[in-house]
Amino acid sequence: MAYEEIQATPLSAIAEAFEDLADTVQNSKDELRLLAFCDACALVSILFNSLGLAFKFAELEYCAKVRGLSEASKIYPTLHNILDVDVQNNRVKCPGSLSRNLRRVRQGLDLIRALFEQFLSTYDCSLRGAASSAYAQTCAPYHSWAVRAAASAGMYALPSRDQLLISLKETDESAEFRMRRYMKAVVPVIQYIDELYITRNINLDW
């Protein structure tokens, strides 16, 4: 029997939502709808919350950006629309712009992907090494020294591997199954977002 038939969990909901997004960007000629994207991204916030103080800064930033994009979906139907509007108004990299918000949400999704990758590569009781490596790969290059220092200090407050699995209502086996589903599904979504910037001659190093 499949895990999803036994118990629905936060991880199973996240994996399913991003598989739907991946199917859209890979197999459909339609543009990715902003509301559907935001609904899937909102599910990821529970993962930041489960990591405690170490990722509180990421949770606050991520959730604020997702809320901003969700509000914008009432006006702009697709991800393409928000990029086009900001390009037209020369606001792509301005603080608070929708294009900047999208960029930060994309980094949050990649942070979770990298964290899962590191989580599955180690069976230490502490998540500190996995989380530190994931943060260094995805977000640290874009954060100020003060934010990087706060993140580093917070790594000592991370839950144990077992505590994280309990909070997510998973076993080692079910967590691996669902984490791998998310990791596979989120890659084409991230690539789709990156391509939105690249095709508009916007570099990705910010």
Short mmCIF file of C-alpha atoms in Angstrom, two decimals:
data_model
loop_
_atom_site.label_atom_id
_atom_site.label_comp_id
_atom_site.label_asym_id
_atom_site.label_seq_id
_atom_site.Cartn_x
_atom_site.Cartn_y
_atom_site.Cartn_z
CA MET A 1 0.00 0.00 0.00
CA ALA A 2 1.36 3.45 -0.89
CA TYR A 3 2.33 5.78 1.92
CA GLU A 4 -0.32 8.30 0.86
CA GLU A 5 -3.01 5.65 1.28
CA ILE A 6 -1.87 5.03 4.85
CA GLN A 7 -1.43 8.57 6.13
CA ALA A 8 -1.51 12.03 4.65
CA THR A 9 1.25 14.21 6.12
CA PRO A 10 2.69 17.68 5.49
CA LEU A 11 5.43 16.12 3.35
CA SER A 12 2.96 14.15 1.25
CA ALA A 13 0.89 17.28 0.61
CA ILE A 14 3.99 19.23 -0.41
CA ALA A 15 5.24 16.47 -2.70
CA GLU A 16 1.87 16.15 -4.42
CA ALA A 17 1.50 19.92 -4.89
CA PHE A 18 4.90 20.28 -6.52
CA GLU A 19 4.37 17.24 -8.69
CA ASP A 20 1.28 19.03 -10.04
CA LEU A 21 3.35 22.17 -10.71
CA ALA A 22 6.09 20.13 -12.37
CA ASP A 23 3.52 18.46 -14.60
CA THR A 24 2.27 21.90 -15.66
CA VAL A 25 5.68 23.32 -16.56
CA GLN A 26 6.85 20.14 -18.28
CA ASN A 27 3.77 18.89 -20.09
CA SER A 28 1.49 21.86 -20.63
CA LYS A 29 1.60 24.77 -23.03
CA ASP A 30 -0.16 26.89 -20.42
CA GLU A 31 1.80 29.36 -18.31
CA LEU A 32 2.16 28.56 -14.62
CA ARG A 33 -0.68 30.17 -12.67
CA LEU A 34 0.49 32.42 -9.85
CA LEU A 35 -2.23 31.32 -7.41
CA ALA A 36 -1.48 27.61 -7.90
CA PHE A 37 2.22 28.34 -7.37
CA CYS A 38 1.51 30.29 -4.18
CA ASP A 39 -0.80 27.60 -2.81
CA ALA A 40 1.95 25.00 -3.23
CA CYS A 41 4.60 27.30 -1.75
CA ALA A 42 2.43 28.05 1.29
CA LEU A 43 2.55 24.35 2.22
CA VAL A 44 6.35 24.56 2.52
CA SER A 45 6.15 27.03 5.42
CA ILE A 46 5.49 24.19 7.86
CA LEU A 47 8.95 22.82 7.07
CA PHE A 48 10.63 26.07 8.07
CA ASN A 49 8.52 26.11 11.23
CA SER A 50 9.59 22.55 12.09
CA LEU A 51 13.25 23.60 11.99
CA GLY A 52 12.78 26.05 14.85
CA LEU A 53 14.80 29.18 15.59
CA ALA A 54 17.62 28.30 13.19
CA PHE A 55 15.39 28.97 10.20
CA LYS A 56 13.07 31.55 11.76
CA PHE A 57 14.59 34.29 9.60
CA ALA A 58 13.96 32.18 6.49
CA GLU A 59 10.42 31.35 7.58
CA LEU A 60 9.50 35.00 8.18
CA GLU A 61 10.98 36.17 4.88
CA TYR A 62 9.61 33.25 2.90
CA CYS A 63 6.07 33.49 4.29
CA ALA A 64 5.93 37.25 3.78
CA LYS A 65 7.01 36.89 0.17
CA VAL A 66 4.50 34.11 -0.52
CA ARG A 67 1.70 36.21 0.98
CA GLY A 68 2.72 39.14 -1.21
CA LEU A 69 2.65 37.00 -4.33
CA SER A 70 -0.67 35.46 -3.32
CA GLU A 71 -2.22 38.91 -2.99
CA ALA A 72 -0.78 39.82 -6.39
CA SER A 73 -2.45 36.77 -7.95
CA LYS A 74 -5.76 38.65 -7.67
CA ILE A 75 -4.40 41.03 -10.31
CA TYR A 76 -1.74 39.06 -12.19
CA PRO A 77 -2.78 35.56 -13.33
CA THR A 78 0.66 34.11 -14.11
CA LEU A 79 4.32 34.30 -13.10
CA HIS A 80 5.04 35.74 -16.53
CA ASN A 81 2.74 38.68 -15.80
CA ILE A 82 4.56 39.86 -12.67
CA LEU A 83 7.95 39.75 -14.41
CA ASP A 84 6.61 41.66 -17.41
CA VAL A 85 5.09 44.38 -15.24
CA ASP A 86 8.27 44.86 -13.19
CA VAL A 87 10.44 44.91 -16.31
CA GLN A 88 8.17 47.51 -17.86
CA ASN A 89 8.39 49.67 -14.71
CA ASN A 90 12.11 49.01 -14.16
CA ARG A 91 11.40 47.53 -10.72
CA VAL A 92 12.70 43.98 -11.05
CA LYS A 93 15.36 44.22 -8.32
CA CYS A 94 13.71 46.89 -6.17
CA PRO A 95 12.96 45.94 -2.55
CA GLY A 96 9.35 44.81 -2.29
CA SER A 97 8.88 44.20 -6.00
CA LEU A 98 7.01 41.06 -7.02
CA SER A 99 9.97 39.92 -9.13
CA ARG A 100 12.23 40.17 -6.09
CA ASN A 101 9.66 38.35 -3.95
CA LEU A 102 9.51 35.55 -6.51
CA ARG A 103 13.30 35.32 -6.51
CA ARG A 104 13.37 34.92 -2.72
CA VAL A 105 10.60 32.30 -2.71
CA ARG A 106 12.51 30.38 -5.36
CA GLN A 107 15.57 30.44 -3.08
CA GLY A 108 13.44 29.12 -0.22
CA LEU A 109 12.26 26.20 -2.34
CA ASP A 110 15.83 25.44 -3.31
CA LEU A 111 16.92 25.65 0.34
CA ILE A 112 14.41 22.93 1.25
CA ARG A 113 15.55 20.83 -1.71
CA ALA A 114 19.19 21.11 -0.60
CA LEU A 115 18.25 20.40 3.02
CA PHE A 116 16.42 17.23 2.01
CA GLU A 117 19.39 16.18 -0.11
CA GLN A 118 21.75 16.65 2.83
CA PHE A 119 19.28 15.07 5.25
CA LEU A 120 19.17 11.89 3.18
CA SER A 121 22.95 11.73 2.86
CA THR A 122 23.62 11.61 6.60
CA TYR A 123 22.14 9.71 9.51
CA ASP A 124 23.67 11.79 12.30
CA CYS A 125 21.36 12.61 15.20
CA SER A 126 21.96 16.33 14.55
CA LEU A 127 20.73 18.25 11.53
CA ARG A 128 23.32 20.99 11.98
CA GLY A 129 25.69 19.77 9.30
CA ALA A 130 22.92 19.15 6.78
CA ALA A 131 21.24 22.50 7.42
CA SER A 132 24.51 24.44 7.40
CA SER A 133 25.52 22.92 4.08
CA ALA A 134 22.10 23.54 2.53
CA TYR A 135 22.08 27.16 3.67
CA ALA A 136 25.61 27.77 2.40
CA GLN A 137 24.68 26.38 -1.02
CA THR A 138 21.46 28.28 -1.58
CA CYS A 139 20.91 31.38 0.52
CA ALA A 140 24.13 32.51 2.21
CA PRO A 141 25.58 34.13 -0.95
CA TYR A 142 22.61 36.53 -1.04
CA HIS A 143 22.37 37.36 2.67
CA SER A 144 24.14 40.06 4.64
CA TRP A 145 26.85 39.22 7.16
CA ALA A 146 24.42 39.84 10.03
CA VAL A 147 21.85 37.39 8.64
CA ARG A 148 24.54 34.77 7.94
CA ALA A 149 25.85 35.13 11.50
CA ALA A 150 22.36 34.77 12.97
CA ALA A 151 21.71 31.70 10.85
CA SER A 152 25.01 30.14 11.92
CA ALA A 153 24.25 30.72 15.60
CA GLY A 154 20.75 29.32 15.20
CA MET A 155 22.03 26.03 13.77
CA TYR A 156 22.82 24.93 17.32
CA ALA A 157 19.10 25.04 18.15
CA LEU A 158 18.01 22.69 15.39
CA PRO A 159 15.93 19.68 16.43
CA SER A 160 17.40 16.20 16.24
CA ARG A 161 16.70 14.04 13.22
CA ASP A 162 14.18 12.01 15.24
CA GLN A 163 12.46 15.13 16.56
CA LEU A 164 12.04 16.47 13.03
CA LEU A 165 10.56 13.19 11.80
CA ILE A 166 8.11 13.14 14.72
CA SER A 167 6.99 16.73 14.08
CA LEU A 168 6.40 15.86 10.42
CA LYS A 169 4.62 12.59 11.32
CA GLU A 170 7.10 10.55 9.30
CA THR A 171 9.38 7.54 9.65
CA ASP A 172 12.83 7.40 8.09
CA GLU A 173 11.41 5.34 5.23
CA SER A 174 8.33 7.47 4.53
CA ALA A 175 10.30 10.72 4.86
CA GLU A 176 12.86 9.56 2.31
CA PHE A 177 10.13 8.55 -0.12
CA ARG A 178 8.36 11.90 0.13
CA MET A 179 11.50 14.04 0.25
CA ARG A 180 12.74 12.44 -2.95
CA ARG A 181 9.39 13.13 -4.59
CA TYR A 182 9.69 16.82 -3.68
CA MET A 183 13.34 17.00 -4.76
CA LYS A 184 12.48 15.57 -8.16
CA ALA A 185 9.39 17.73 -8.68
CA VAL A 186 10.81 21.07 -7.54
CA VAL A 187 13.77 21.05 -9.95
CA PRO A 188 11.74 21.74 -13.14
CA VAL A 189 9.74 24.37 -11.24
CA ILE A 190 12.94 26.16 -10.20
CA GLN A 191 14.28 25.89 -13.73
CA TYR A 192 11.03 27.36 -15.06
CA ILE A 193 11.34 30.35 -12.72
CA ASP A 194 14.99 30.90 -13.63
CA GLU A 195 14.09 30.84 -17.31
CA LEU A 196 11.59 33.65 -16.75
CA TYR A 197 14.45 35.90 -15.70
CA ILE A 198 16.96 34.63 -18.26
CA THR A 199 14.62 35.19 -21.22
CA ARG A 200 14.19 38.79 -20.06
CA ASN A 201 17.96 39.29 -19.81
CA ILE A 202 17.89 39.43 -16.01
CA ASN A 203 20.89 37.78 -14.36
CA LEU A 204 20.32 35.29 -11.55
CA ASP A 205 23.13 36.38 -9.22
CA TRP A 206 21.08 38.46 -6.75
#
